[in-house]
Short mmCIF file of C-alpha atoms and ligand atoms in Angstrom, two decimals:
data_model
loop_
_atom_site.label_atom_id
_atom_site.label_comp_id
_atom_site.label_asym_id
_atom_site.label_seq_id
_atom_site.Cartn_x
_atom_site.Cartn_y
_atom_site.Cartn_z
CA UNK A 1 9.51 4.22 -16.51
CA UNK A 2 7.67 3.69 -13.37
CA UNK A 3 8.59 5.88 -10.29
CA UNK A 4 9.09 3.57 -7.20
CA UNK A 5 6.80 4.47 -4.53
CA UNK A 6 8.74 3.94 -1.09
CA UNK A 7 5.95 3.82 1.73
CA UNK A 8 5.24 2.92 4.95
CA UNK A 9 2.67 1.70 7.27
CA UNK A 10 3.24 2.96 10.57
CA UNK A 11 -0.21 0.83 11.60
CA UNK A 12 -1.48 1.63 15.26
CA UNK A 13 2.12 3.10 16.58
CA UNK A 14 3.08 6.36 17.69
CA UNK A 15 2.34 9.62 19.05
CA UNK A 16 1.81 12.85 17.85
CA UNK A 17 4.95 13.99 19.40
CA UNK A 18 6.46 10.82 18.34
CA UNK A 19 5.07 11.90 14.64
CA UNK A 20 6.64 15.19 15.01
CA UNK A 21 10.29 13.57 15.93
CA UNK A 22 10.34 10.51 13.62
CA UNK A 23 10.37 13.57 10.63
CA UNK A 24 12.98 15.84 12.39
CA UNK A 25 15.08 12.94 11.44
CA UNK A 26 13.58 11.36 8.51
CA UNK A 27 13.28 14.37 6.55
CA UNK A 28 17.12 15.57 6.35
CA UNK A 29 17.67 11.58 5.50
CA UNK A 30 15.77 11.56 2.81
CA UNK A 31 16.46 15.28 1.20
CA UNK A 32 17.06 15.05 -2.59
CA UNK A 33 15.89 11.62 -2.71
CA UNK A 34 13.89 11.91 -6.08
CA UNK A 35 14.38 8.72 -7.51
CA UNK A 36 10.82 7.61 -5.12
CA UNK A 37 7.98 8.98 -4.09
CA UNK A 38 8.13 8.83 -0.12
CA UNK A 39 4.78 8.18 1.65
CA UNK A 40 4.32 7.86 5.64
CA UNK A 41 1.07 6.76 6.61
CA UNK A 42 0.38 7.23 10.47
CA UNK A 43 -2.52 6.54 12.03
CA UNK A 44 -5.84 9.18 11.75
CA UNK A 45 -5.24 11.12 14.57
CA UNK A 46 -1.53 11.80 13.70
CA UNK A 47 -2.13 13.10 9.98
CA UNK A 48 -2.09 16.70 10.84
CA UNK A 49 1.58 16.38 13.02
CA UNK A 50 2.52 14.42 9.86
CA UNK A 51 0.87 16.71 7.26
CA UNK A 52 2.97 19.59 9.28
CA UNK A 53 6.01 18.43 9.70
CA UNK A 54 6.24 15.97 6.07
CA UNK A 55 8.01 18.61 3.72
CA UNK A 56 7.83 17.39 0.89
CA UNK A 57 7.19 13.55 2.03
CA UNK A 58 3.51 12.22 0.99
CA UNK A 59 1.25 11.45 4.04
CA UNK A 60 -1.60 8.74 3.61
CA UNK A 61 -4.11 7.41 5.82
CA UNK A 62 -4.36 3.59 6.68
CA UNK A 63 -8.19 3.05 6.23
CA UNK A 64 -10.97 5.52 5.16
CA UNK A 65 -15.15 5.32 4.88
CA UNK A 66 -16.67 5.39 1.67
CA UNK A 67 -19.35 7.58 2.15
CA UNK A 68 -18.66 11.78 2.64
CA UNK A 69 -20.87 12.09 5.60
CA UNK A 70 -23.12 11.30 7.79
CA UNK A 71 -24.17 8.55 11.09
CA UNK A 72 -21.07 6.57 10.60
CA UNK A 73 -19.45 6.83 14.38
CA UNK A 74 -16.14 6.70 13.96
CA UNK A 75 -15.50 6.50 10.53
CA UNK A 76 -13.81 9.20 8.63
CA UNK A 77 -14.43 10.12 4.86
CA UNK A 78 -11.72 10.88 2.51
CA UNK A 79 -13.23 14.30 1.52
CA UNK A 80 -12.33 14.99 5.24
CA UNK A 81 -9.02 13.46 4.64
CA UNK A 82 -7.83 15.16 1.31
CA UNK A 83 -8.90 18.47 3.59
CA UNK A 84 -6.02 18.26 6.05
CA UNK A 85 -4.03 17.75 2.97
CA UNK A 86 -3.22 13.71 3.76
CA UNK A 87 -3.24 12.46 -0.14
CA UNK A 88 -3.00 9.06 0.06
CA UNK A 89 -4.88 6.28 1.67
CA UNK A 90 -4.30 2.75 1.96
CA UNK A 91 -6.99 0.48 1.56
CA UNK A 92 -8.19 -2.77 2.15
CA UNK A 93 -4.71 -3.81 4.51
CA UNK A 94 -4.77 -7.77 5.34
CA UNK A 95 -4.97 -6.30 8.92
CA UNK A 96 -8.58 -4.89 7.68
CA UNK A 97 -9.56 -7.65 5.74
CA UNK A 98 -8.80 -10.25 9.04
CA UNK A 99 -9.89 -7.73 12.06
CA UNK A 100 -12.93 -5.69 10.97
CA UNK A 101 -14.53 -7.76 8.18
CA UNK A 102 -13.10 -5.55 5.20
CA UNK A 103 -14.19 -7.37 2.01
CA UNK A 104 -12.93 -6.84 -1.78
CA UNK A 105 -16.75 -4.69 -2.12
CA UNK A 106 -15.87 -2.89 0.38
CA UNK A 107 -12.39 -2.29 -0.61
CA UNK A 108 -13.97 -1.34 -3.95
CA UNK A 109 -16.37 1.20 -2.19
CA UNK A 110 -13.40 2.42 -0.50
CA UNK A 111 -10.84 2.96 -3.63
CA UNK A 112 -14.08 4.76 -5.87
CA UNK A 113 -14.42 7.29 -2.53
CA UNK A 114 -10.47 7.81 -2.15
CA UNK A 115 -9.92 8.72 -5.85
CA UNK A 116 -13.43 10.95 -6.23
CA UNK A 117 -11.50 12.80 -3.43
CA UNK A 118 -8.54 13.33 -5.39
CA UNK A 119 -6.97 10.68 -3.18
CA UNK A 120 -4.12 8.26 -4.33
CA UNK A 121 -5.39 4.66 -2.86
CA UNK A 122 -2.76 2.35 -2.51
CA UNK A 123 -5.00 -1.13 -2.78
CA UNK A 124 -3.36 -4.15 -0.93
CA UNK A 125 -3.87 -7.62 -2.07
CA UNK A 126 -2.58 -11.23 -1.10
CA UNK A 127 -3.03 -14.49 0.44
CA UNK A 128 -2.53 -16.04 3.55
CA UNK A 129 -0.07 -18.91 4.54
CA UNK A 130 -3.30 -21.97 4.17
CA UNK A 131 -3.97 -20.67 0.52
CA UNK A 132 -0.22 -20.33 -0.59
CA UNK A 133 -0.35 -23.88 0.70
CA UNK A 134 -2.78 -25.29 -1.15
CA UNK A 135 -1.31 -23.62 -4.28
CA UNK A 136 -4.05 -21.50 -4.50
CA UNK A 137 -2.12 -17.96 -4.76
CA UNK A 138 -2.86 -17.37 -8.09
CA UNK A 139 -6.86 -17.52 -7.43
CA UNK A 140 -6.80 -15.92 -4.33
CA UNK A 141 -5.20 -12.99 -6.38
CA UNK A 142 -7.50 -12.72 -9.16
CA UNK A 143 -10.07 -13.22 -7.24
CA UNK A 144 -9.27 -10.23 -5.33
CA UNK A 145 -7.96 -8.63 -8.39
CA UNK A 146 -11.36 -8.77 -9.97
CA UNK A 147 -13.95 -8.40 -7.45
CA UNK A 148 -12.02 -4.88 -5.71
CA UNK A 149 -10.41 -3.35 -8.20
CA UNK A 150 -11.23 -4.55 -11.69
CA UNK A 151 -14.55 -2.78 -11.69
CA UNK A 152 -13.04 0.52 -11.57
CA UNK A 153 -12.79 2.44 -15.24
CA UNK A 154 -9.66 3.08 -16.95
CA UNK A 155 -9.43 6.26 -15.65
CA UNK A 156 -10.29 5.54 -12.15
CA UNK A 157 -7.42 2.42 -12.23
CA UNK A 158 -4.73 5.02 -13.56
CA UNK A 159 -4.71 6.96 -10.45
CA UNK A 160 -4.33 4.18 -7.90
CA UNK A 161 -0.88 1.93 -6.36
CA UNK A 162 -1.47 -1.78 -6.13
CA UNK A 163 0.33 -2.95 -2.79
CA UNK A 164 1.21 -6.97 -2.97
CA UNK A 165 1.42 -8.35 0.63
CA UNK A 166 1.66 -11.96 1.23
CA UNK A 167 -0.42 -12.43 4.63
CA UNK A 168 2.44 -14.70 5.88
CA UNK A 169 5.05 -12.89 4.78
CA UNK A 170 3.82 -9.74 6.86
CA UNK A 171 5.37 -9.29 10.37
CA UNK A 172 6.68 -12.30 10.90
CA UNK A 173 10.61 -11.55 9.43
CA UNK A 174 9.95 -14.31 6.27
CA UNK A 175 10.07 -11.84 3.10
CA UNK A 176 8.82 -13.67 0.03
CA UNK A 177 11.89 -14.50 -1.96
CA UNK A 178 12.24 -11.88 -4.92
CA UNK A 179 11.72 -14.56 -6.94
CA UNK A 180 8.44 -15.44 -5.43
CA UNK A 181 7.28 -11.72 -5.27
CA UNK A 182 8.29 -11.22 -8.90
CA UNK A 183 5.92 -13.88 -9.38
CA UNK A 184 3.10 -12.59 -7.91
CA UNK A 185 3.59 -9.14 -9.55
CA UNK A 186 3.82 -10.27 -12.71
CA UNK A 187 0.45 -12.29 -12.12
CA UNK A 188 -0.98 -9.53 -11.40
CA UNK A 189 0.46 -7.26 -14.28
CA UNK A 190 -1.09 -9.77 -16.67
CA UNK A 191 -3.88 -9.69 -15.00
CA UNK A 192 -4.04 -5.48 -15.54
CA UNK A 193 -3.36 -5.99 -18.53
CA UNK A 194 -6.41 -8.32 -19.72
CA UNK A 195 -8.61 -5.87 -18.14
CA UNK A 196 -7.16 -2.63 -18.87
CA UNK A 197 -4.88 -3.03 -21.51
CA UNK A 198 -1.12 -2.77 -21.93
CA UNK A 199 -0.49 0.85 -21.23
CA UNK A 200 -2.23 0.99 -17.96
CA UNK A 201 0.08 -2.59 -17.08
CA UNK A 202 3.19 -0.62 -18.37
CA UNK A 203 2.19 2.04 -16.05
CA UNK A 204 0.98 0.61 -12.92
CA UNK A 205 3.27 0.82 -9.47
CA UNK A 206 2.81 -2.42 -8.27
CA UNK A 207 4.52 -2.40 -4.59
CA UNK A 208 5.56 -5.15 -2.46
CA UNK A 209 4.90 -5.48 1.28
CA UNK A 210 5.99 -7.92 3.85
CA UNK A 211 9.35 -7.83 6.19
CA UNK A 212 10.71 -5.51 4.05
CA UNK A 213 14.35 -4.38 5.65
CA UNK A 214 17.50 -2.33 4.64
CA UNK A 215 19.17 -5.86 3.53
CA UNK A 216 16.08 -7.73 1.53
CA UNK A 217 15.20 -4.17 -0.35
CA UNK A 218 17.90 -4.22 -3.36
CA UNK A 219 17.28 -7.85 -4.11
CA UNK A 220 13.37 -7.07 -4.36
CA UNK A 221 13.64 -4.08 -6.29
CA UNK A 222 15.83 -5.36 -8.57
CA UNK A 223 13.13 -7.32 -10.17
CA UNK A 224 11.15 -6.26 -12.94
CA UNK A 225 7.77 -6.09 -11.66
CA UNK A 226 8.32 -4.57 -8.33
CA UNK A 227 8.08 -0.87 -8.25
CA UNK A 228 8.41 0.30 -4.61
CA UNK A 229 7.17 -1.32 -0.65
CA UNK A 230 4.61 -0.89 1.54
CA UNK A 231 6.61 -1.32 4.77
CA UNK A 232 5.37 -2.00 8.34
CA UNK A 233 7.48 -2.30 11.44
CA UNK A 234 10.86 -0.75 9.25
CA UNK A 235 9.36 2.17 8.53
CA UNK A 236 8.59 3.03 12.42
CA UNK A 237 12.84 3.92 13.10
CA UNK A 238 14.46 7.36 10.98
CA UNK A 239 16.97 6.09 9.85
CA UNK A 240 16.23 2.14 9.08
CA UNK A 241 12.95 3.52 6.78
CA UNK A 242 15.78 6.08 5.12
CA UNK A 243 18.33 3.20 4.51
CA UNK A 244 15.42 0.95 2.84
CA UNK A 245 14.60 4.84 0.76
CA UNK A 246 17.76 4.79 -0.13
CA UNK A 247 18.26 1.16 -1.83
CA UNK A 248 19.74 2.06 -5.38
P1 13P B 1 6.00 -5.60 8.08
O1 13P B 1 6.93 -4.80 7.21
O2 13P B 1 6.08 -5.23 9.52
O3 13P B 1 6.10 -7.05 7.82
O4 13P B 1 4.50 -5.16 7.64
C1 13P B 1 4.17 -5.18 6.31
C2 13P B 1 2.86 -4.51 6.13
O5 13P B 1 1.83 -5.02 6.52
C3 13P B 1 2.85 -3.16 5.52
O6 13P B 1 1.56 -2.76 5.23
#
């Protein structure tokens, strides 16, 4: 059985003092809810608010460098993020890829740096409107599939969250159908599984990301490839991102 991860991706909104009241009411919402694991990832400067006020709640990062240290202004390494006790990251966001020239190598660079951290990457992949289009979803996918992530060992790939986020379906209120998600997902399981076997596709949370709301959550999670969201603008409001927690 895989154990949905619920997350979101607060992106570049909110304050510290924003952080700080968003889990004053998120947290008693979400009490007892262990049928997920819940992740909030705010942006760098709020991870400590976060990390102090989370509970129990995982708190990732949205980006991270994949070097420890050094002359990188304005980067930040995950060793530096694992130390303020943030343990996941997301990496390689379509956001990234389109605004600041984030590339599967990178991503890979990225992922190898999160996990030798003890970080839990989750990895997004997915293609935009033009290549969904021109029926090219499947390519774009293994394409990504194999240039950022299939290079990682075994080991390495059983410690990371796959995120699946359809570039026009991110945003802009038009979810992928669960039927069209559930395709995608179970592209990519077959895809994990030619490369790393059956277990580590049996295993792998495999999330879906992309207008995700309180009314479009049961019908995605009810199919069988889709193990949690990656959520953007519903996860910013207490009790909307507790509502889409609480989907079963
Ligand atoms: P929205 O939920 O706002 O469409 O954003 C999705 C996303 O990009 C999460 O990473």
């Amino acid at each position: 059985m895989r154990k949905p991860v619920m997350a979101g991706n607060w992106k570049m909104h909110k304050t510290a003092a924003e952080t700080a009241a968003f889990f004053e009411k998120f947290a008693p919402l979400v009490a007892g809810a262990d049928h997920a694991e819940i992740v909030i990832c705010p942006p760098f400067v709020n991870l400590p608010a976060a990390v102090a006020a989370g509970g129990g709640i995982g708190i990732g990062a949205q980006d991270v460098f994949w070097l420890k240290e050094g002359a990188y202004t304005g980067e930040v390494s995950a060793p530096m993020l694992a130390a303020i006790g943030c343990r996941w990251v997301i990496i390689g966001h379509s956001e990234r890829r389109q605004y600041f020239n984030e590339t599967d190598e990178t991503v890979l660079k990225k992922t190898v740096a999160a996990l030798d951290a003890g970080l839990k990457p989750i990895v997004c992949v997915g293609e935009r409107l033009e290549e969904r289009e021109a029926g090219a979803t499947e390519t774009v996918l293994e394409a990504q599939f194999n240039a950022g992530i299939a290079e990682l060992t075994g080991e390495q790939f059983a410690r990371l969250v796959i995120a699946y986020e359809p570039v026009w379906a991110i945003g802009t209120g038009k979810t992928a159908t669960p039927e069209i998600a559930q395709a995608a997902h179970h592209f990519l399981r077959r895809e994990i599984r030619a490369r790393f076997g059956p277990e580590a596709a049996g295993a792998c949370r495999i999330l879906y990301g992309g207008s995700v709301k309180p009314d479009n959550i049961k019908g995605l999670m009810a199919q069988p490839d889709i193990d949690g969201a990656l959520v953007g603008g519903a996860s910013l409001d207490a009790a909307t991102f507790a509502a889409i927690v609480h989907y079963p």
